[in-house]
Every structure is written in C-alpha cells, then in structure tokens.
Coordinates of C-alpha atoms in Angstrom, one line a residue:
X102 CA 63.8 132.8 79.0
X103 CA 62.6 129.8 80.0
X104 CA 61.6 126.8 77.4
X105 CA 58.2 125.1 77.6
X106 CA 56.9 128.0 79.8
X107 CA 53.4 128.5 80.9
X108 CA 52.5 130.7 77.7
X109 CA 53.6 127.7 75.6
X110 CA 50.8 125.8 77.6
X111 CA 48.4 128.0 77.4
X112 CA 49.2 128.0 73.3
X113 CA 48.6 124.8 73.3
X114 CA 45.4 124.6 75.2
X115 CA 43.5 127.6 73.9
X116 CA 44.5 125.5 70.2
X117 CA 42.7 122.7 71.8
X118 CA 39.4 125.0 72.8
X119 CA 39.3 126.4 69.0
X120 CA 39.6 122.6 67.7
X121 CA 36.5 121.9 70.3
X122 CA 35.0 124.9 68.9
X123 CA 35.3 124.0 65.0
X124 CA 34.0 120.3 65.9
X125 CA 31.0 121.9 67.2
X126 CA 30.4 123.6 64.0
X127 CA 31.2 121.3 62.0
X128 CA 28.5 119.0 63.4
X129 CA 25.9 122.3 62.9
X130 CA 27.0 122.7 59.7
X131 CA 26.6 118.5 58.7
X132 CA 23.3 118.4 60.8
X133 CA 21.6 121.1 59.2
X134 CA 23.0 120.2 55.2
X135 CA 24.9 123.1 54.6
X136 CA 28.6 121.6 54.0
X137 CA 27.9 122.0 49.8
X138 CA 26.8 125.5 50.4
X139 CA 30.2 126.9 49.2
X140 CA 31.4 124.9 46.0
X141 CA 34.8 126.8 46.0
X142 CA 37.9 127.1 47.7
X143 CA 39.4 131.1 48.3
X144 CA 42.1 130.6 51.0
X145 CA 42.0 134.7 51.7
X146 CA 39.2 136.4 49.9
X147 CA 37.0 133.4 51.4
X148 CA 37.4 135.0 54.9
X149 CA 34.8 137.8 53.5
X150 CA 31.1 136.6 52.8
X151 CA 29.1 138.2 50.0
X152 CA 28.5 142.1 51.4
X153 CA 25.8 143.2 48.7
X154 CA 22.8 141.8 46.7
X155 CA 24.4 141.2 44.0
X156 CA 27.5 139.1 45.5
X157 CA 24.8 136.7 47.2
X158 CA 23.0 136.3 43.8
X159 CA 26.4 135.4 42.3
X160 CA 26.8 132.7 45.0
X161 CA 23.4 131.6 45.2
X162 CA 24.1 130.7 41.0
X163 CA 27.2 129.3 41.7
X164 CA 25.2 127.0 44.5
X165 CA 23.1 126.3 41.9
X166 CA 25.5 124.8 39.1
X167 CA 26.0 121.8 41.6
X168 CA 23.5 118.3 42.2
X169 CA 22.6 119.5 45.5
X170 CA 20.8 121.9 44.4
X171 CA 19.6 120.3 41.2
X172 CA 18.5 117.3 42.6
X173 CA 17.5 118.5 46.6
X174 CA 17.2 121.9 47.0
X175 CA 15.9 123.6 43.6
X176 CA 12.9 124.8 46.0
X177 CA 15.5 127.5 48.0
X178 CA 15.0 131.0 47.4
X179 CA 17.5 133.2 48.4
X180 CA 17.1 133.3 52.2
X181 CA 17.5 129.5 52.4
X182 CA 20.5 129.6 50.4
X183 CA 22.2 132.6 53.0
X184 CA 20.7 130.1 56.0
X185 CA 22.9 127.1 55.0
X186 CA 25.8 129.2 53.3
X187 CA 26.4 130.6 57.2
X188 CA 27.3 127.1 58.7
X189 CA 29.8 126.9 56.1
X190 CA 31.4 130.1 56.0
X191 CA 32.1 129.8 59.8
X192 CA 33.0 126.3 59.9
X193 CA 36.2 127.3 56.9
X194 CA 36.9 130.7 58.9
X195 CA 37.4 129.1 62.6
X196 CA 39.4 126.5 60.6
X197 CA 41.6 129.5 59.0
X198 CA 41.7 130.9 62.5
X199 CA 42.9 127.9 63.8
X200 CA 46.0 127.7 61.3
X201 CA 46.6 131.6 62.5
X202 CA 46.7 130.7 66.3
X203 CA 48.8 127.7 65.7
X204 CA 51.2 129.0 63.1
X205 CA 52.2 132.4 64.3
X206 CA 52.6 132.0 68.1
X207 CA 55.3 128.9 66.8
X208 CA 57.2 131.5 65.0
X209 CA 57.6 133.7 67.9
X210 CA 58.4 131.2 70.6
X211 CA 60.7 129.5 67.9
X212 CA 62.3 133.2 67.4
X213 CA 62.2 134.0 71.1
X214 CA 63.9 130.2 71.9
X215 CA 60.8 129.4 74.4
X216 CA 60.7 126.0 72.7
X217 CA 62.7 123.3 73.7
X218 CA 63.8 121.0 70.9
X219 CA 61.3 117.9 71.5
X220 CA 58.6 120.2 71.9
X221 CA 59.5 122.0 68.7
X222 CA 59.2 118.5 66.8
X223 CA 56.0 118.0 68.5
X224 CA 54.7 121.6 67.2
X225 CA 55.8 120.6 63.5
X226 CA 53.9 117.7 63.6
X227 CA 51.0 119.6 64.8
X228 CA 51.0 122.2 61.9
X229 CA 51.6 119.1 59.4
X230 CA 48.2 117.5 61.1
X231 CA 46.5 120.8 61.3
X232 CA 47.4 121.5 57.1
X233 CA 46.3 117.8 56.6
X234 CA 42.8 118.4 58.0
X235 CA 42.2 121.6 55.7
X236 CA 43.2 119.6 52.3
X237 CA 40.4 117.0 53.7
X238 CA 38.0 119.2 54.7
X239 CA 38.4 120.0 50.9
X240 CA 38.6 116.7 49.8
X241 CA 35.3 115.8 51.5
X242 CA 33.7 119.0 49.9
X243 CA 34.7 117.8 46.7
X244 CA 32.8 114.3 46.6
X245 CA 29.5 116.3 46.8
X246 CA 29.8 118.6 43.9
X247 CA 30.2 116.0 41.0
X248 CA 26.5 113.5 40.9
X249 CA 25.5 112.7 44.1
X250 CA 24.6 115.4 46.0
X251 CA 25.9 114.2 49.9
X252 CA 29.3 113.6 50.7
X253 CA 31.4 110.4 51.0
X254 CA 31.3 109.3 54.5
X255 CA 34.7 107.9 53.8
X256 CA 35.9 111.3 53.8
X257 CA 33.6 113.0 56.3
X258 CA 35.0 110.3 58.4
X259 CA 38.7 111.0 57.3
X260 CA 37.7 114.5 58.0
X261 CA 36.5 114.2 61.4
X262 CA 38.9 111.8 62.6
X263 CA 42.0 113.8 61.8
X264 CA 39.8 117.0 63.4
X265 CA 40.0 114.6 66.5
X266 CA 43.5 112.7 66.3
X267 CA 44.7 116.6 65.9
X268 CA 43.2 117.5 69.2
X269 CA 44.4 114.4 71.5
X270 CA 47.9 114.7 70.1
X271 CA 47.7 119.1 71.0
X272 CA 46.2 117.8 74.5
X273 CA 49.4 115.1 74.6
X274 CA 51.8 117.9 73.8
X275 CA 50.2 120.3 76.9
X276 CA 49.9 117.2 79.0
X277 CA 53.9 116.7 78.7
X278 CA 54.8 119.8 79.5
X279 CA 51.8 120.7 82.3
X280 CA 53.4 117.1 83.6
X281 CA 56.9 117.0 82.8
X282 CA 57.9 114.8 86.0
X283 CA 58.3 110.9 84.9
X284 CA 57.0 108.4 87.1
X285 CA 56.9 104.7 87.3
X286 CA 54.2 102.7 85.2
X287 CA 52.2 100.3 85.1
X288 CA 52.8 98.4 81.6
X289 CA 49.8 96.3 81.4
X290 CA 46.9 99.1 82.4
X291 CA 48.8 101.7 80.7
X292 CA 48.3 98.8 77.2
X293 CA 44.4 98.2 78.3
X294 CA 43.7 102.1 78.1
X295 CA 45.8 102.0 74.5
X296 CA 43.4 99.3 73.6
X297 CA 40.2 100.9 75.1
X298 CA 41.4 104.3 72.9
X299 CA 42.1 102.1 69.8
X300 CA 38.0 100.6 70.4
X301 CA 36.4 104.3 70.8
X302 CA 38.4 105.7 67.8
X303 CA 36.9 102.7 66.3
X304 CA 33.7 104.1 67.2
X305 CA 34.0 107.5 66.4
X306 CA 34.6 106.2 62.9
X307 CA 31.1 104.6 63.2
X308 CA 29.5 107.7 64.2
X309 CA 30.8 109.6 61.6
X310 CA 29.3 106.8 59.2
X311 CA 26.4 107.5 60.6
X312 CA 26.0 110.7 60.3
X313 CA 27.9 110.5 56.5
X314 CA 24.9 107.8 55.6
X315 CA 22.2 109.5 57.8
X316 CA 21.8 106.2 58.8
X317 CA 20.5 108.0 62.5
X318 CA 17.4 107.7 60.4
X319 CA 16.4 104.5 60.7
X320 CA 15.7 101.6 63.4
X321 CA 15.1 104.3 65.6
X322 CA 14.1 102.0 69.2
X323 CA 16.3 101.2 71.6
X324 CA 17.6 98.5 73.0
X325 CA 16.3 96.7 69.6
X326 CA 16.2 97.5 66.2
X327 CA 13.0 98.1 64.1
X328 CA 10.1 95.0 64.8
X329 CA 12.1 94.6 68.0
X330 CA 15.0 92.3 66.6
X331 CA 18.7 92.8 67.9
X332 CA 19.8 92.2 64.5
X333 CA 16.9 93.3 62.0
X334 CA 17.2 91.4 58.6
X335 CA 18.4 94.8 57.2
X336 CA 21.6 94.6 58.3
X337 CA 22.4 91.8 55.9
X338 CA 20.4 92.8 52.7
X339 CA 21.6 96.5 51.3
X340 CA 24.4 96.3 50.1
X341 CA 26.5 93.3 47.9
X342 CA 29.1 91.5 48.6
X343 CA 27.8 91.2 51.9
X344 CA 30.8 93.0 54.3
X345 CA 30.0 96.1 52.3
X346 CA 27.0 96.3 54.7
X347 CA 28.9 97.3 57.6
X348 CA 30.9 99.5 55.7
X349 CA 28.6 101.2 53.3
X350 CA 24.8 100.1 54.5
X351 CA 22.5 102.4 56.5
X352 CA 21.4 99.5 59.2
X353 CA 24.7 97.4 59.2
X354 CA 26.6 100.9 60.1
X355 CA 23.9 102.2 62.6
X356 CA 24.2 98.1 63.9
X357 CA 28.1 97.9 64.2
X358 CA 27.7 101.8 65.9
X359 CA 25.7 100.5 68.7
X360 CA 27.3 96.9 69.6
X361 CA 30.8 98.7 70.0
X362 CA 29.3 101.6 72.1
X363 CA 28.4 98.5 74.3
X364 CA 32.4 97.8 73.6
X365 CA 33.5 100.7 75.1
X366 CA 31.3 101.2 78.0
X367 CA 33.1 97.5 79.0
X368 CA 36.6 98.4 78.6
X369 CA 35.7 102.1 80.9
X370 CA 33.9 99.6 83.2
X371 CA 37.0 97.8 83.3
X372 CA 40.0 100.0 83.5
X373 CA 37.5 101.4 86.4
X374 CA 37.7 97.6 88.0
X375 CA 41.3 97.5 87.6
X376 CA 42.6 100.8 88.6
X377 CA 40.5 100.0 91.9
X378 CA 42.9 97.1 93.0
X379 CA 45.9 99.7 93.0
X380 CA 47.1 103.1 94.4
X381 CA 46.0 106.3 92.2
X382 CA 47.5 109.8 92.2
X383 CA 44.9 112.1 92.3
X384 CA 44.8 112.7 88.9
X385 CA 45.1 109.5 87.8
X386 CA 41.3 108.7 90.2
X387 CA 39.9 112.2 88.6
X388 CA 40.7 110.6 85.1
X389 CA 39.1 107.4 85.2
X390 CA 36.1 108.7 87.3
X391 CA 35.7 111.2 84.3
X392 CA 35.9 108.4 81.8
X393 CA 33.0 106.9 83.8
X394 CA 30.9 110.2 84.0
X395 CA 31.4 111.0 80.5
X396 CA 31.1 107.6 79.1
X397 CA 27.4 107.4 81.1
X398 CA 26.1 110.7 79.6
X399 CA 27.5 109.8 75.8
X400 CA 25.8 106.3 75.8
X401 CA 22.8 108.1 77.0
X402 CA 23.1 111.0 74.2
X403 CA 23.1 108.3 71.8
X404 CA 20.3 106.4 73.1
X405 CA 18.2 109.5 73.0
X406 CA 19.6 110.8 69.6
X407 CA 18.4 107.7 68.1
X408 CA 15.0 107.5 70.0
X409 CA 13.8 111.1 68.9
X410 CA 15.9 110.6 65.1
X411 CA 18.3 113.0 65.2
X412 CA 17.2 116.2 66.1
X413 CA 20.1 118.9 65.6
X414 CA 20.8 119.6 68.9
X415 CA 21.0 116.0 70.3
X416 CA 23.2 114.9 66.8
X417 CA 25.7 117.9 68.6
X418 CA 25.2 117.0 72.2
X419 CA 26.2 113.6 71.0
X420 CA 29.2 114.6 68.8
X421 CA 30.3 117.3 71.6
X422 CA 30.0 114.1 74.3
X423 CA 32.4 112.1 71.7
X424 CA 35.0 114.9 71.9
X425 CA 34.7 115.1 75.9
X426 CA 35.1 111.1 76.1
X427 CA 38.0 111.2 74.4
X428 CA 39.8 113.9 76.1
X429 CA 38.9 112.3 79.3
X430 CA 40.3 108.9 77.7
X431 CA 43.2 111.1 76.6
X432 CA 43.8 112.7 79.5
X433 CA 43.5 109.3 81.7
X434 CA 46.2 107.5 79.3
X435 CA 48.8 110.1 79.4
X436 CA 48.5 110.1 83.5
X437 CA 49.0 106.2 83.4
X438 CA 51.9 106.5 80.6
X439 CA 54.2 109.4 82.6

C-alpha cells in the first residue's frame, strides 16, 4: 500500500478542522466565563454530563466550593450554573475527541505501514503537542480555583498558543505530503515570512492577554486611546516595576496588542510588495493575496471588537480571523520554503 496516501492527508486535515473547531469553543467558553465551571478533571467518566437532578446539584456544590463563585457568581441559581457548565463540558469533550481522531488512525496506518518514516516522526510529535495542550488546558483551569477567581493569562496564553502552534505544525505535515515535490527557493523572502510569522505569534500572545486580563474593556476608541491620546497615561501607571505594564497591565497589554497589529499588517504589506517584483506559482499568488484578505478583515474585527467592548460574537469572529491569518501565513511560508 502506498505511504503518505491520500487517507493520511485527509487524517491530517480533518485533525486540523477539529483543532479549528475546539478554538472556536474555547473562545465561547472564555467569552462567556464558563472555563471554572468544572473544578475537576475525569479523563473518561467526564465525557458524561450530570443526567439527573441530583448529579447537577452535586456539581452545582462542587462549583460552589471554589472563589468564583464565592466571590462572582454566589447570585447563580441552578440554570445559570447548567448555562456556563455547557461551554465547558464541550470545550474538554472535542479536546478528548481530538486525542481519539489523532491517536487511533496513527495506530492503524502505523500497523497497515501507510506511513513513511519522516512522516511517522512528524505524527509523534503531533500526539506529544496534542497531550501537551490537554495538561495546560488543566494547568490553566487550575490557577482559577485557589483565590482569585479568573485565570492566569500566562497560562490561558500558554494554552492557546500551543492550541495554535499544534495546528500550523498538523497543516505543515499535510502541506508536505499534499506538496511533496521540492523546488528552488528564495532564501531571503522565504526568512521575511519566518519573521512576519514570529511578529503575529507575537500578537496572538497579546490577544490572548487581552482576553486573559479582559483588558478589551477598556480605552475602547479607535485610532486613540481613551481622552484621544495614542498613548494614554494608563499605560505607564498599573502596575510596578514599570515593564510589568506591558506584561501584566490592562492598558499597557491592550496598547502593545494594537501597535504590533499595525506590525503585522506592514510585514503582509510587504512580503505582498516583494513577492510582486518576482514570478509566483499559483499557489504561492493565492497565498499571499489570502494573507492580504485575511489580514484586512482581522484588523477590521479588532477595530470593531474594541469599538462595541467585546461583545461575544465579535471576541470569536476576532479569535476565528486569528486562526484563518495564520493558516494563510502558514500556508504562504510552506509554498515559499518547498
């Protein structure tokens, strides 16, 4: 049978489509508070939600043990607590799904030998990335149930990041094999879209510091921050020493999050100039004219999410546009790299 068949590829991408899928939830799930609904961690009997009255009051006390609902939410009834406890369940059951898809098609094409060995390695490194994210996923959970009631954005960050580092390398992996024909380079673009990746990873980190501070909040006007100042005095004030405030402050985050969308709406501007001075393959002009599209729309999403304060739907067309950027970016660097 052949190695690296079409059924591999299609493995590979439908992983990618559940990854999109548990982003998506997973920005529901922040948006709408419910990530602390769940305070435990049942790898197999968490699949099955409370059935009965009495296994929803049991979870509803358990909810209630922990500071978000001691200090936030000690006006839920029982309804409110089933409202946010849904997000959660289904954000941790696609995420088991996920390990199913991924793990047990690899045992059959590894028993079936439709795996070739470099592809193999790639696949273990895939289910390595994959167990990684669940631990922090976890890990993230865990920060919320001990005093403060929110999550460290460190680790909603950590979370998300891996969530996304785990898709682009999938998509790498399908890209090889859907293009396994090598072709000559060119060095220095192909190192300008490496850079221009590095900068919106770098601001995917941002966003999910925003989201982890709810620092969408505040200074909601746009181009300017709040009393129409680029830099409102904000920025330089909450937290001490004073780097922490663009690590750990609501307006030096929010502030760093909107000069490097600026960033990387230059360096797609850019790699656009550049790639026009030279001959593209077709898919190489379809990549960077979707970086363009998609880069347009998610500076637009943000402008908006900001302008109107994060309603849910915008905070998850904005996270959903993040996702499509980087594929296109993805997608655009692995056409100028083979």
């Amino acid at each position: 049978m052949k190695k690296d068949n079409k059924k591999v590829i299609y493995w590979l991408l439908t992983g990618c489509l559940l990854i999109f899928v548990m982003v998506v939830v997973g920005g529901i799930t922040r948006l709408t508070h419910s990530g602390l609904s769940i305070s435990n961690y049942k790898l197999i009997s968490g699949v099955i939600p409370p059935s009965n009255d009495i296994e929803w009051q049991a979870a509803f006390d358990l909810y209630k043990q922990y500071p978000e609902y001691q200090k936030l939410n000690n006006h839920f009834n029982l309804q409110d607590f089933k409202d946010i406890y849904f997000w959660e369940w289904l954000h941790r059951v696609i995420g088991r799904f996920i390990g199913v898809v991924f793990l047990l098609p690899f045992l059959y094409f590894l028993a079936t030998k439709q795996l070739s060995k470099a592809t193999i390695k790639k696949a273990i490194i895939l289910l390595g990335l994959g167990a990684f994210q669940g631990f922090m996923g976890w890990y993230m959970v865990k920060s919320g149930l001990v005093d403060n009631p929110d999550v460290s954005h460190y680790r909603l960050a950590a979370h998300l990041m891996t969530a996304f580092i785990t898709f682009a390398y999938t998509l790498w992996v399908a890209l090889d094999l859907i293009f396994p024909t090598k072709k000559e380079i060119n060095i220095a673009l192909r190192n300008f879209i490496r850079l221009a990746l590095a900068v919106l990873l770098l601001q995917i980190i941002y966003g999910a510091f925003v989201a982890g501070l709810d620092a969408g909040f505040i200074h909601n006007h746009w181009p300017m921050m709040s009393e129409g100042k680029f830099i409102h005095e904000t920025v330089f004030i909450e937290q001490h020493p004073w780097y922490k405030n663009f690590i750990e402050g609501k307006s030096g985050v929010q502030f760093v999050h909107r000069m490097v969308a600026y960033l990387v709406v230059i360096f797609i501007i850019a790699i656009w100039q550049k790639t026009r001075k030279i001959t593209l393959t077709i898919m190489q002009k379809r990549g960077v004219n979707a970086l363009l599209i998609m880069v347009g729309i998610q500076f637009i999403l943000g402008v908006f999410t900001i302008l109107y304060q994060v309603p849910v739907w915008l905070g998850v067309a904005h996270q959903v546009g993040a996702f499509f950027l980087l594929s296109a970016m993805i997608f655009t660097l692995h056409r100028f790299s083979k």
